[in-house]
Amino acid sequence: MFKKSLLLVLLMAVVSNAAVKELIPNLTSADLDVQTQARLDLLAACSKASAPDAEPGARETICLEMCQVLAGDHPVVSVIQPVLNNLERIGGEESVSTLVNLLNHRDEHIRDDARRALAVNPSPSAGQALGARLKMRKARSAKETAGLIVALGERDQEGASNLIAAYVGAKDQEVFMAAVKTLGRLNEDAGVKALYAARAGEKGFRLTQLDAALLSMNRGDVAARLQATSNDPQVRAAALMSLIRAGETQRANGAMASGVPAQQLALIEAALQGKDPTVLNAVAASIGTLSPNLQVQALGALAFGGNSAYASVVAPLLKLSLIHI
């Protein structure tokens, strides 16, 4: 048993040290078992080279070997995809130029794999390359444009909002959604400006997505503007909740006195979630003026507020409900 284990360790060491190009014949083998084993061998070699205790330069060496393979004209499915997927896992600065070249590959799946590899590559030059690619006004599919936008968002690429802002008005829905969600994620001033500018010309689903992106930023200035100017009661209510969570509890009394059910419900929900005394007091003070449905919601918020003083507010409502039974 010991000899068998030792042999396995030695075999794995040999595989891990093998050049990537030596695995190509097996990767292209007609025998599926041989091909599968070659993929596992490549995975093992990359894992060993990128391990914390790997020899200095081991990761860079195997990545450069994979880049050499990717520069050749090899079968897409059997060679390029498994090699590229491993480069996505462990690639760094040394891999960026190869990945950028693959963005022009004839196969759309390889182009997309290269984009995803650049999205997770830790080198700053990978982000710069993605930005430069998006900036290029070349003919490409909407899917590729959306992919580049999403990749910049995944990297949290600082300053990318300036590039992406131009696509908020895209007619293609996939590009539009990628731009809107990415601007919300990046949370930069340029993105706020672009999203607000786009609101003026949109309605329905697209307007809803713009508002959702703005609210996702969790910025008090943005929420206050939406709360004050939006024509959608639900958007104004969501903005109010955001402001209350941000500590602007002075808005509580005004919201309860507004008589707008969406505003009142938003405040009740904020009271339930945050249990802020000021917000709970505003709910308690106005509970008698609420509709029956909202009263039920308010009672739940007060019950979970943890303050026995609210019992004096709840008791009259309970007596009133017993009279009507």
PDB file of C-alpha atoms in Angstrom:
ATOM      1  CA  MET A   1       0.000   0.000   0.000  1.00  0.00           C
ATOM      2  CA  PHE A   2       2.846   2.359   0.903  1.00  0.00           C
ATOM      3  CA  LYS A   3       4.650   1.610  -2.373  1.00  0.00           C
ATOM      4  CA  LYS A   4       1.467   2.260  -4.340  1.00  0.00           C
ATOM      5  CA  SER A   5       0.967   5.635  -2.623  1.00  0.00           C
ATOM      6  CA  LEU A   6       4.610   6.592  -3.194  1.00  0.00           C
ATOM      7  CA  LEU A   7       4.309   5.694  -6.871  1.00  0.00           C
ATOM      8  CA  LEU A   8       1.198   7.875  -7.186  1.00  0.00           C
ATOM      9  CA  VAL A   9       2.971  10.836  -5.583  1.00  0.00           C
ATOM     10  CA  LEU A  10       5.946  10.454  -7.921  1.00  0.00           C
ATOM     11  CA  LEU A  11       3.642  10.166 -10.926  1.00  0.00           C
ATOM     12  CA  MET A  12       1.783  13.361  -9.959  1.00  0.00           C
ATOM     13  CA  ALA A  13       5.098  15.170  -9.531  1.00  0.00           C
ATOM     14  CA  VAL A  14       6.155  14.167 -13.030  1.00  0.00           C
ATOM     15  CA  VAL A  15       2.808  15.289 -14.481  1.00  0.00           C
ATOM     16  CA  SER A  16       2.933  18.597 -12.623  1.00  0.00           C
ATOM     17  CA  ASN A  17       6.397  19.347 -13.987  1.00  0.00           C
ATOM     18  CA  ALA A  18       5.547  18.357 -17.553  1.00  0.00           C
ATOM     19  CA  ALA A  19       5.415  21.072 -20.212  1.00  0.00           C
ATOM     20  CA  VAL A  20       1.904  22.002 -21.249  1.00  0.00           C
ATOM     21  CA  LYS A  21       2.674  21.328 -24.907  1.00  0.00           C
ATOM     22  CA  GLU A  22       3.485  17.708 -24.049  1.00  0.00           C
ATOM     23  CA  LEU A  23      -0.155  17.230 -23.030  1.00  0.00           C
ATOM     24  CA  ILE A  24      -1.559  18.326 -26.400  1.00  0.00           C
ATOM     25  CA  PRO A  25      -1.459  14.864 -28.044  1.00  0.00           C
ATOM     26  CA  ASN A  26      -3.527  13.465 -25.190  1.00  0.00           C
ATOM     27  CA  LEU A  27      -5.871  16.458 -25.154  1.00  0.00           C
ATOM     28  CA  THR A  28      -6.657  15.768 -28.811  1.00  0.00           C
ATOM     29  CA  SER A  29      -6.887  11.997 -28.387  1.00  0.00           C
ATOM     30  CA  ALA A  30      -9.896  10.196 -29.836  1.00  0.00           C
ATOM     31  CA  ASP A  31     -10.024   8.189 -26.626  1.00  0.00           C
ATOM     32  CA  LEU A  32     -12.273  10.121 -24.249  1.00  0.00           C
ATOM     33  CA  ASP A  33     -10.632   8.610 -21.162  1.00  0.00           C
ATOM     34  CA  VAL A  34      -7.195   9.716 -22.344  1.00  0.00           C
ATOM     35  CA  GLN A  35      -8.508  13.185 -23.149  1.00  0.00           C
ATOM     36  CA  THR A  36     -10.164  13.503 -19.735  1.00  0.00           C
ATOM     37  CA  GLN A  37      -6.985  12.415 -17.961  1.00  0.00           C
ATOM     38  CA  ALA A  38      -4.986  15.008 -19.900  1.00  0.00           C
ATOM     39  CA  ARG A  39      -7.355  17.735 -18.695  1.00  0.00           C
ATOM     40  CA  LEU A  40      -6.936  16.514 -15.124  1.00  0.00           C
ATOM     41  CA  ASP A  41      -3.164  16.482 -15.560  1.00  0.00           C
ATOM     42  CA  LEU A  42      -3.234  20.071 -16.802  1.00  0.00           C
ATOM     43  CA  LEU A  43      -5.403  21.087 -13.858  1.00  0.00           C
ATOM     44  CA  ALA A  44      -3.012  19.383 -11.434  1.00  0.00           C
ATOM     45  CA  ALA A  45       0.006  21.083 -12.977  1.00  0.00           C
ATOM     46  CA  CYS A  46      -1.626  24.521 -12.757  1.00  0.00           C
ATOM     47  CA  SER A  47      -2.763  23.913  -9.177  1.00  0.00           C
ATOM     48  CA  LYS A  48       0.740  22.923  -8.129  1.00  0.00           C
ATOM     49  CA  ALA A  49       2.362  25.894  -9.879  1.00  0.00           C
ATOM     50  CA  SER A  50      -0.041  28.394  -8.288  1.00  0.00           C
ATOM     51  CA  ALA A  51      -0.044  26.916  -4.779  1.00  0.00           C
ATOM     52  CA  PRO A  52       1.171  29.125  -1.903  1.00  0.00           C
ATOM     53  CA  ASP A  53       4.219  26.888  -1.419  1.00  0.00           C
ATOM     54  CA  ALA A  54       5.101  26.689  -5.119  1.00  0.00           C
ATOM     55  CA  GLU A  55       8.613  27.490  -6.280  1.00  0.00           C
ATOM     56  CA  PRO A  56       9.187  31.156  -7.203  1.00  0.00           C
ATOM     57  CA  GLY A  57       8.226  31.811 -10.814  1.00  0.00           C
ATOM     58  CA  ALA A  58       6.410  28.490 -11.241  1.00  0.00           C
ATOM     59  CA  ARG A  59       3.041  30.107 -11.900  1.00  0.00           C
ATOM     60  CA  GLU A  60       4.448  32.580 -14.411  1.00  0.00           C
ATOM     61  CA  THR A  61       6.322  29.786 -16.202  1.00  0.00           C
ATOM     62  CA  ILE A  62       3.322  27.545 -16.733  1.00  0.00           C
ATOM     63  CA  CYS A  63       1.155  30.517 -17.712  1.00  0.00           C
ATOM     64  CA  LEU A  64       3.653  31.488 -20.398  1.00  0.00           C
ATOM     65  CA  GLU A  65       3.632  27.890 -21.635  1.00  0.00           C
ATOM     66  CA  MET A  66      -0.160  28.033 -21.882  1.00  0.00           C
ATOM     67  CA  CYS A  67       0.086  31.364 -23.720  1.00  0.00           C
ATOM     68  CA  GLN A  68       2.392  29.735 -26.274  1.00  0.00           C
ATOM     69  CA  VAL A  69      -0.137  26.968 -26.804  1.00  0.00           C
ATOM     70  CA  LEU A  70      -2.970  29.485 -27.205  1.00  0.00           C
ATOM     71  CA  ALA A  71      -0.965  31.307 -29.862  1.00  0.00           C
ATOM     72  CA  GLY A  72      -1.066  28.189 -32.044  1.00  0.00           C
ATOM     73  CA  ASP A  73      -3.833  26.948 -34.310  1.00  0.00           C
ATOM     74  CA  HIS A  74      -5.187  24.154 -32.127  1.00  0.00           C
ATOM     75  CA  PRO A  75      -8.669  22.594 -31.896  1.00  0.00           C
ATOM     76  CA  VAL A  76     -10.989  24.830 -29.907  1.00  0.00           C
ATOM     77  CA  VAL A  77     -12.868  22.335 -27.767  1.00  0.00           C
ATOM     78  CA  SER A  78     -10.106  19.863 -26.990  1.00  0.00           C
ATOM     79  CA  VAL A  79      -7.130  22.223 -26.524  1.00  0.00           C
ATOM     80  CA  ILE A  80      -7.889  25.947 -26.477  1.00  0.00           C
ATOM     81  CA  GLN A  81     -10.841  25.854 -24.072  1.00  0.00           C
ATOM     82  CA  PRO A  82      -9.220  23.753 -21.303  1.00  0.00           C
ATOM     83  CA  VAL A  83      -5.955  25.705 -21.555  1.00  0.00           C
ATOM     84  CA  LEU A  84      -7.779  29.050 -21.548  1.00  0.00           C
ATOM     85  CA  ASN A  85      -9.937  28.006 -18.589  1.00  0.00           C
ATOM     86  CA  ASN A  86      -6.805  27.254 -16.575  1.00  0.00           C
ATOM     87  CA  LEU A  87      -5.307  30.579 -17.604  1.00  0.00           C
ATOM     88  CA  GLU A  88      -8.463  32.199 -16.251  1.00  0.00           C
ATOM     89  CA  ARG A  89      -7.816  30.461 -12.924  1.00  0.00           C
ATOM     90  CA  ILE A  90      -4.173  31.403 -12.398  1.00  0.00           C
ATOM     91  CA  GLY A  91      -3.184  33.971 -15.035  1.00  0.00           C
ATOM     92  CA  GLY A  92      -1.595  37.312 -14.190  1.00  0.00           C
ATOM     93  CA  GLU A  93       0.198  40.140 -15.966  1.00  0.00           C
ATOM     94  CA  GLU A  94       2.135  37.710 -18.173  1.00  0.00           C
ATOM     95  CA  SER A  95      -1.133  36.474 -19.694  1.00  0.00           C
ATOM     96  CA  VAL A  96      -2.854  39.755 -20.538  1.00  0.00           C
ATOM     97  CA  SER A  97      -1.517  40.263 -24.075  1.00  0.00           C
ATOM     98  CA  THR A  98      -2.488  36.717 -25.066  1.00  0.00           C
ATOM     99  CA  LEU A  99      -5.985  37.136 -23.636  1.00  0.00           C
ATOM    100  CA  VAL A 100      -6.411  40.433 -25.474  1.00  0.00           C
ATOM    101  CA  ASN A 101      -5.433  38.747 -28.757  1.00  0.00           C
ATOM    102  CA  LEU A 102      -8.023  36.043 -28.104  1.00  0.00           C
ATOM    103  CA  LEU A 103     -10.737  38.693 -27.995  1.00  0.00           C
ATOM    104  CA  ASN A 104     -10.364  38.596 -31.811  1.00  0.00           C
ATOM    105  CA  HIS A 105     -10.621  34.803 -32.089  1.00  0.00           C
ATOM    106  CA  ARG A 106     -12.917  33.444 -34.797  1.00  0.00           C
ATOM    107  CA  ASP A 107     -14.886  31.417 -32.231  1.00  0.00           C
ATOM    108  CA  GLU A 108     -17.346  33.493 -30.176  1.00  0.00           C
ATOM    109  CA  HIS A 109     -17.066  31.162 -27.182  1.00  0.00           C
ATOM    110  CA  ILE A 110     -13.300  31.658 -27.039  1.00  0.00           C
ATOM    111  CA  ARG A 111     -13.772  35.406 -27.275  1.00  0.00           C
ATOM    112  CA  ASP A 112     -16.158  35.229 -24.336  1.00  0.00           C
ATOM    113  CA  ASP A 113     -13.810  32.976 -22.340  1.00  0.00           C
ATOM    114  CA  ALA A 114     -10.983  35.446 -22.924  1.00  0.00           C
ATOM    115  CA  ARG A 115     -13.172  38.311 -21.719  1.00  0.00           C
ATOM    116  CA  ARG A 116     -14.037  36.405 -18.542  1.00  0.00           C
ATOM    117  CA  ALA A 117     -10.369  35.641 -17.962  1.00  0.00           C
ATOM    118  CA  LEU A 118      -9.514  39.329 -18.249  1.00  0.00           C
ATOM    119  CA  ALA A 119     -12.352  40.172 -15.861  1.00  0.00           C
ATOM    120  CA  VAL A 120     -10.721  38.176 -13.053  1.00  0.00           C
ATOM    121  CA  ASN A 121      -7.073  38.771 -13.967  1.00  0.00           C
ATOM    122  CA  PRO A 122      -5.467  40.655 -11.042  1.00  0.00           C
ATOM    123  CA  SER A 123      -3.233  42.804 -13.234  1.00  0.00           C
ATOM    124  CA  PRO A 124      -4.325  46.460 -13.652  1.00  0.00           C
ATOM    125  CA  SER A 125      -3.410  46.184 -17.335  1.00  0.00           C
ATOM    126  CA  ALA A 126      -6.257  43.670 -17.773  1.00  0.00           C
ATOM    127  CA  GLY A 127      -8.778  46.301 -16.722  1.00  0.00           C
ATOM    128  CA  GLN A 128      -7.124  48.878 -18.948  1.00  0.00           C
ATOM    129  CA  ALA A 129      -7.342  46.452 -21.867  1.00  0.00           C
ATOM    130  CA  LEU A 130     -11.048  45.860 -21.312  1.00  0.00           C
ATOM    131  CA  GLY A 131     -11.676  49.604 -21.139  1.00  0.00           C
ATOM    132  CA  ALA A 132      -9.699  50.218 -24.326  1.00  0.00           C
ATOM    133  CA  ARG A 133     -11.654  47.458 -26.047  1.00  0.00           C
ATOM    134  CA  LEU A 134     -14.993  48.969 -25.058  1.00  0.00           C
ATOM    135  CA  LYS A 135     -13.824  52.394 -26.192  1.00  0.00           C
ATOM    136  CA  MET A 136     -13.020  51.082 -29.668  1.00  0.00           C
ATOM    137  CA  ARG A 137     -15.907  51.888 -32.014  1.00  0.00           C
ATOM    138  CA  LYS A 138     -15.544  48.675 -33.982  1.00  0.00           C
ATOM    139  CA  ALA A 139     -18.303  46.446 -35.293  1.00  0.00           C
ATOM    140  CA  ARG A 140     -19.177  43.830 -32.679  1.00  0.00           C
ATOM    141  CA  SER A 141     -22.269  42.073 -31.432  1.00  0.00           C
ATOM    142  CA  ALA A 142     -24.461  43.483 -28.684  1.00  0.00           C
ATOM    143  CA  LYS A 143     -23.573  40.429 -26.603  1.00  0.00           C
ATOM    144  CA  GLU A 144     -19.856  41.240 -26.765  1.00  0.00           C
ATOM    145  CA  THR A 145     -20.457  44.894 -25.883  1.00  0.00           C
ATOM    146  CA  ALA A 146     -22.576  43.870 -22.902  1.00  0.00           C
ATOM    147  CA  GLY A 147     -19.901  41.367 -21.882  1.00  0.00           C
ATOM    148  CA  LEU A 148     -17.180  44.025 -21.859  1.00  0.00           C
ATOM    149  CA  ILE A 149     -19.358  46.299 -19.728  1.00  0.00           C
ATOM    150  CA  VAL A 150     -20.103  43.516 -17.243  1.00  0.00           C
ATOM    151  CA  ALA A 151     -16.408  42.585 -17.079  1.00  0.00           C
ATOM    152  CA  LEU A 152     -15.472  46.135 -16.076  1.00  0.00           C
ATOM    153  CA  GLY A 153     -18.150  46.007 -13.408  1.00  0.00           C
ATOM    154  CA  GLU A 154     -16.867  42.705 -12.073  1.00  0.00           C
ATOM    155  CA  ARG A 155     -13.435  44.264 -11.716  1.00  0.00           C
ATOM    156  CA  ASP A 156     -14.923  47.350  -9.973  1.00  0.00           C
ATOM    157  CA  GLN A 157     -12.784  49.257 -12.433  1.00  0.00           C
ATOM    158  CA  GLU A 158     -12.349  52.794 -11.160  1.00  0.00           C
ATOM    159  CA  GLY A 159     -13.331  55.426 -13.704  1.00  0.00           C
ATOM    160  CA  ALA A 160     -15.095  52.921 -15.978  1.00  0.00           C
ATOM    161  CA  SER A 161     -18.415  54.744 -15.510  1.00  0.00           C
ATOM    162  CA  ASN A 162     -17.222  57.432 -17.906  1.00  0.00           C
ATOM    163  CA  LEU A 163     -16.972  54.817 -20.676  1.00  0.00           C
ATOM    164  CA  ILE A 164     -20.112  52.895 -19.781  1.00  0.00           C
ATOM    165  CA  ALA A 165     -22.306  56.003 -19.522  1.00  0.00           C
ATOM    166  CA  ALA A 166     -22.525  56.176 -23.326  1.00  0.00           C
ATOM    167  CA  TYR A 167     -24.399  52.849 -23.388  1.00  0.00           C
ATOM    168  CA  VAL A 168     -27.217  53.740 -20.969  1.00  0.00           C
ATOM    169  CA  GLY A 169     -29.276  54.931 -23.911  1.00  0.00           C
ATOM    170  CA  ALA A 170     -28.625  51.799 -25.998  1.00  0.00           C
ATOM    171  CA  LYS A 171     -31.665  50.492 -27.847  1.00  0.00           C
ATOM    172  CA  ASP A 172     -30.494  46.919 -27.425  1.00  0.00           C
ATOM    173  CA  GLN A 173     -31.941  45.643 -24.154  1.00  0.00           C
ATOM    174  CA  GLU A 174     -28.934  43.461 -23.281  1.00  0.00           C
ATOM    175  CA  VAL A 175     -26.508  46.366 -23.604  1.00  0.00           C
ATOM    176  CA  PHE A 176     -28.867  48.699 -21.756  1.00  0.00           C
ATOM    177  CA  MET A 177     -29.253  46.289 -18.821  1.00  0.00           C
ATOM    178  CA  ALA A 178     -25.508  45.644 -18.618  1.00  0.00           C
ATOM    179  CA  ALA A 179     -24.767  49.374 -18.567  1.00  0.00           C
ATOM    180  CA  VAL A 180     -27.431  50.250 -16.004  1.00  0.00           C
ATOM    181  CA  LYS A 181     -26.575  47.475 -13.556  1.00  0.00           C
ATOM    182  CA  THR A 182     -22.838  48.062 -13.888  1.00  0.00           C
ATOM    183  CA  LEU A 183     -23.173  51.796 -13.245  1.00  0.00           C
ATOM    184  CA  GLY A 184     -25.189  50.971 -10.139  1.00  0.00           C
ATOM    185  CA  ARG A 185     -22.488  48.583  -8.988  1.00  0.00           C
ATOM    186  CA  LEU A 186     -19.599  50.979  -9.650  1.00  0.00           C
ATOM    187  CA  ASN A 187     -21.390  53.751  -7.726  1.00  0.00           C
ATOM    188  CA  GLU A 188     -19.456  56.652  -9.216  1.00  0.00           C
ATOM    189  CA  ASP A 189     -20.611  60.231  -9.709  1.00  0.00           C
ATOM    190  CA  ALA A 190     -20.397  59.855 -13.497  1.00  0.00           C
ATOM    191  CA  GLY A 191     -22.753  56.896 -13.242  1.00  0.00           C
ATOM    192  CA  VAL A 192     -25.284  58.806 -11.134  1.00  0.00           C
ATOM    193  CA  LYS A 193     -25.267  61.618 -13.674  1.00  0.00           C
ATOM    194  CA  ALA A 194     -25.766  59.224 -16.595  1.00  0.00           C
ATOM    195  CA  LEU A 195     -28.578  57.294 -14.940  1.00  0.00           C
ATOM    196  CA  TYR A 196     -30.450  60.465 -14.010  1.00  0.00           C
ATOM    197  CA  ALA A 197     -30.038  61.877 -17.502  1.00  0.00           C
ATOM    198  CA  ALA A 198     -31.466  58.678 -18.977  1.00  0.00           C
ATOM    199  CA  ARG A 199     -34.561  58.792 -16.714  1.00  0.00           C
ATOM    200  CA  ALA A 200     -35.973  61.771 -18.589  1.00  0.00           C
ATOM    201  CA  GLY A 201     -36.433  59.779 -21.786  1.00  0.00           C
ATOM    202  CA  GLU A 202     -37.500  56.387 -20.411  1.00  0.00           C
ATOM    203  CA  LYS A 203     -40.676  54.826 -19.065  1.00  0.00           C
ATOM    204  CA  GLY A 204     -42.018  51.454 -18.021  1.00  0.00           C
ATOM    205  CA  PHE A 205     -39.532  48.633 -17.542  1.00  0.00           C
ATOM    206  CA  ARG A 206     -36.460  50.639 -18.516  1.00  0.00           C
ATOM    207  CA  LEU A 207     -37.308  53.464 -16.122  1.00  0.00           C
ATOM    208  CA  THR A 208     -37.799  50.899 -13.351  1.00  0.00           C
ATOM    209  CA  GLN A 209     -34.325  49.497 -14.013  1.00  0.00           C
ATOM    210  CA  LEU A 210     -32.757  52.949 -13.916  1.00  0.00           C
ATOM    211  CA  ASP A 211     -34.401  53.689 -10.576  1.00  0.00           C
ATOM    212  CA  ALA A 212     -33.361  50.306  -9.185  1.00  0.00           C
ATOM    213  CA  ALA A 213     -29.735  50.989 -10.143  1.00  0.00           C
ATOM    214  CA  LEU A 214     -29.822  54.409  -8.482  1.00  0.00           C
ATOM    215  CA  LEU A 215     -31.324  53.004  -5.291  1.00  0.00           C
ATOM    216  CA  SER A 216     -28.801  50.147  -5.221  1.00  0.00           C
ATOM    217  CA  MET A 217     -26.047  52.710  -4.678  1.00  0.00           C
ATOM    218  CA  ASN A 218     -27.336  53.385  -1.146  1.00  0.00           C
ATOM    219  CA  ARG A 219     -26.456  57.065  -1.415  1.00  0.00           C
ATOM    220  CA  GLY A 220     -28.404  59.560   0.632  1.00  0.00           C
ATOM    221  CA  ASP A 221     -28.197  62.304  -1.993  1.00  0.00           C
ATOM    222  CA  VAL A 222     -29.530  59.984  -4.680  1.00  0.00           C
ATOM    223  CA  ALA A 223     -32.348  58.616  -2.520  1.00  0.00           C
ATOM    224  CA  ALA A 224     -33.402  62.125  -1.445  1.00  0.00           C
ATOM    225  CA  ARG A 225     -33.629  63.261  -5.049  1.00  0.00           C
ATOM    226  CA  LEU A 226     -35.709  60.234  -6.050  1.00  0.00           C
ATOM    227  CA  GLN A 227     -37.950  60.612  -3.021  1.00  0.00           C
ATOM    228  CA  ALA A 228     -38.643  64.206  -3.933  1.00  0.00           C
ATOM    229  CA  THR A 229     -38.991  63.990  -7.714  1.00  0.00           C
ATOM    230  CA  SER A 230     -40.154  60.521  -8.748  1.00  0.00           C
ATOM    231  CA  ASN A 231     -43.739  60.135  -9.929  1.00  0.00           C
ATOM    232  CA  ASP A 232     -43.798  56.462  -8.938  1.00  0.00           C
ATOM    233  CA  PRO A 233     -45.124  55.966  -5.373  1.00  0.00           C
ATOM    234  CA  GLN A 234     -43.201  52.709  -5.023  1.00  0.00           C
ATOM    235  CA  VAL A 235     -39.908  54.349  -5.996  1.00  0.00           C
ATOM    236  CA  ARG A 236     -40.532  57.191  -3.563  1.00  0.00           C
ATOM    237  CA  ALA A 237     -41.315  54.649  -0.862  1.00  0.00           C
ATOM    238  CA  ALA A 238     -38.111  52.689  -1.544  1.00  0.00           C
ATOM    239  CA  ALA A 239     -36.148  55.937  -1.462  1.00  0.00           C
ATOM    240  CA  LEU A 240     -37.724  56.836   1.875  1.00  0.00           C
ATOM    241  CA  MET A 241     -36.691  53.489   3.350  1.00  0.00           C
ATOM    242  CA  SER A 242     -33.150  54.072   2.118  1.00  0.00           C
ATOM    243  CA  LEU A 243     -33.075  57.494   3.778  1.00  0.00           C
ATOM    244  CA  ILE A 244     -34.450  56.161   7.068  1.00  0.00           C
ATOM    245  CA  ARG A 245     -31.851  53.382   7.076  1.00  0.00           C
ATOM    246  CA  ALA A 246     -29.208  56.048   6.472  1.00  0.00           C
ATOM    247  CA  GLY A 247     -30.283  57.780   9.690  1.00  0.00           C
ATOM    248  CA  GLU A 248     -32.620  60.501   8.408  1.00  0.00           C
ATOM    249  CA  THR A 249     -35.285  59.595  10.970  1.00  0.00           C
ATOM    250  CA  GLN A 250     -36.599  63.172  11.049  1.00  0.00           C
ATOM    251  CA  ARG A 251     -38.574  62.249   7.932  1.00  0.00           C
ATOM    252  CA  ALA A 252     -40.682  59.733   9.873  1.00  0.00           C
ATOM    253  CA  ASN A 253     -43.449  62.022  11.132  1.00  0.00           C
ATOM    254  CA  GLY A 254     -43.930  63.648   7.745  1.00  0.00           C
ATOM    255  CA  ALA A 255     -44.198  60.275   6.015  1.00  0.00           C
ATOM    256  CA  MET A 256     -46.850  59.020   8.429  1.00  0.00           C
ATOM    257  CA  ALA A 257     -48.805  62.265   8.159  1.00  0.00           C
ATOM    258  CA  SER A 258     -48.639  62.267   4.358  1.00  0.00           C
ATOM    259  CA  GLY A 259     -51.661  59.999   3.985  1.00  0.00           C
ATOM    260  CA  VAL A 260     -49.876  58.186   1.136  1.00  0.00           C
ATOM    261  CA  PRO A 261     -50.177  54.431   1.820  1.00  0.00           C
ATOM    262  CA  ALA A 262     -46.908  53.559   0.054  1.00  0.00           C
ATOM    263  CA  GLN A 263     -44.996  56.090   2.180  1.00  0.00           C
ATOM    264  CA  GLN A 264     -46.655  54.888   5.368  1.00  0.00           C
ATOM    265  CA  LEU A 265     -45.976  51.247   4.578  1.00  0.00           C
ATOM    266  CA  ALA A 266     -42.333  52.037   3.800  1.00  0.00           C
ATOM    267  CA  LEU A 267     -41.941  53.733   7.170  1.00  0.00           C
ATOM    268  CA  ILE A 268     -43.633  50.832   8.981  1.00  0.00           C
ATOM    269  CA  GLU A 269     -41.269  48.396   7.265  1.00  0.00           C
ATOM    270  CA  ALA A 270     -38.298  50.604   8.198  1.00  0.00           C
ATOM    271  CA  ALA A 271     -39.516  50.588  11.810  1.00  0.00           C
ATOM    272  CA  LEU A 272     -39.768  46.799  11.772  1.00  0.00           C
ATOM    273  CA  GLN A 273     -36.291  46.351  10.297  1.00  0.00           C
ATOM    274  CA  GLY A 274     -34.398  49.042  12.182  1.00  0.00           C
ATOM    275  CA  LYS A 275     -36.334  49.286  15.453  1.00  0.00           C
ATOM    276  CA  ASP A 276     -35.299  52.935  15.713  1.00  0.00           C
ATOM    277  CA  PRO A 277     -37.190  54.627  18.600  1.00  0.00           C
ATOM    278  CA  THR A 278     -37.932  57.784  16.596  1.00  0.00           C
ATOM    279  CA  VAL A 279     -39.437  55.787  13.737  1.00  0.00           C
ATOM    280  CA  LEU A 280     -41.384  53.502  16.069  1.00  0.00           C
ATOM    281  CA  ASN A 281     -42.764  56.520  17.920  1.00  0.00           C
ATOM    282  CA  ALA A 282     -43.942  58.024  14.617  1.00  0.00           C
ATOM    283  CA  VAL A 283     -45.755  54.784  13.777  1.00  0.00           C
ATOM    284  CA  ALA A 284     -47.327  54.577  17.241  1.00  0.00           C
ATOM    285  CA  ALA A 285     -48.505  58.201  17.153  1.00  0.00           C
ATOM    286  CA  SER A 286     -50.299  57.746  13.819  1.00  0.00           C
ATOM    287  CA  ILE A 287     -51.586  54.189  14.122  1.00  0.00           C
ATOM    288  CA  GLY A 288     -55.153  55.290  14.753  1.00  0.00           C
ATOM    289  CA  THR A 289     -55.320  57.138  11.423  1.00  0.00           C
ATOM    290  CA  LEU A 290     -54.112  54.234   9.301  1.00  0.00           C
ATOM    291  CA  SER A 291     -56.207  51.946   7.155  1.00  0.00           C
ATOM    292  CA  PRO A 292     -57.006  48.546   8.722  1.00  0.00           C
ATOM    293  CA  ASN A 293     -54.409  46.761   6.593  1.00  0.00           C
ATOM    294  CA  LEU A 294     -51.675  49.202   7.564  1.00  0.00           C
ATOM    295  CA  GLN A 295     -52.746  49.034  11.194  1.00  0.00           C
ATOM    296  CA  VAL A 296     -52.041  45.305  11.165  1.00  0.00           C
ATOM    297  CA  GLN A 297     -48.588  45.972   9.713  1.00  0.00           C
ATOM    298  CA  ALA A 298     -47.963  48.716  12.265  1.00  0.00           C
ATOM    299  CA  LEU A 299     -49.003  46.499  15.169  1.00  0.00           C
ATOM    300  CA  GLY A 300     -46.474  43.919  14.048  1.00  0.00           C
ATOM    301  CA  ALA A 301     -43.717  46.528  13.947  1.00  0.00           C
ATOM    302  CA  LEU A 302     -44.601  47.800  17.420  1.00  0.00           C
ATOM    303  CA  ALA A 303     -44.837  44.267  18.795  1.00  0.00           C
ATOM    304  CA  PHE A 304     -41.289  43.552  17.683  1.00  0.00           C
ATOM    305  CA  GLY A 305     -40.077  46.965  18.797  1.00  0.00           C
ATOM    306  CA  GLY A 306     -39.399  45.655  22.281  1.00  0.00           C
ATOM    307  CA  ASN A 307     -40.922  48.636  24.111  1.00  0.00           C
ATOM    308  CA  SER A 308     -43.749  47.838  26.547  1.00  0.00           C
ATOM    309  CA  ALA A 309     -44.909  51.473  26.409  1.00  0.00           C
ATOM    310  CA  TYR A 310     -46.509  50.735  23.038  1.00  0.00           C
ATOM    311  CA  ALA A 311     -49.038  48.494  24.789  1.00  0.00           C
ATOM    312  CA  SER A 312     -51.094  51.611  25.560  1.00  0.00           C
ATOM    313  CA  VAL A 313     -51.386  52.204  21.822  1.00  0.00           C
ATOM    314  CA  VAL A 314     -52.237  48.625  20.961  1.00  0.00           C
ATOM    315  CA  ALA A 315     -54.872  48.064  23.678  1.00  0.00           C
ATOM    316  CA  PRO A 316     -57.527  50.471  22.314  1.00  0.00           C
ATOM    317  CA  LEU A 317     -57.270  48.906  18.879  1.00  0.00           C
ATOM    318  CA  LEU A 318     -57.751  45.453  20.348  1.00  0.00           C
ATOM    319  CA  LYS A 319     -60.851  46.618  22.262  1.00  0.00           C
ATOM    320  CA  LEU A 320     -62.219  48.191  19.118  1.00  0.00           C
ATOM    321  CA  SER A 321     -61.701  45.003  17.149  1.00  0.00           C
ATOM    322  CA  LEU A 322     -63.565  43.009  19.827  1.00  0.00           C
ATOM    323  CA  ILE A 323     -66.558  45.362  19.556  1.00  0.00           C
ATOM    324  CA  HIS A 324     -66.792  44.687  15.811  1.00  0.00           C
ATOM    325  CA  ILE A 325     -66.553  40.879  16.147  1.00  0.00           C
TER     326      ILE A 325
END
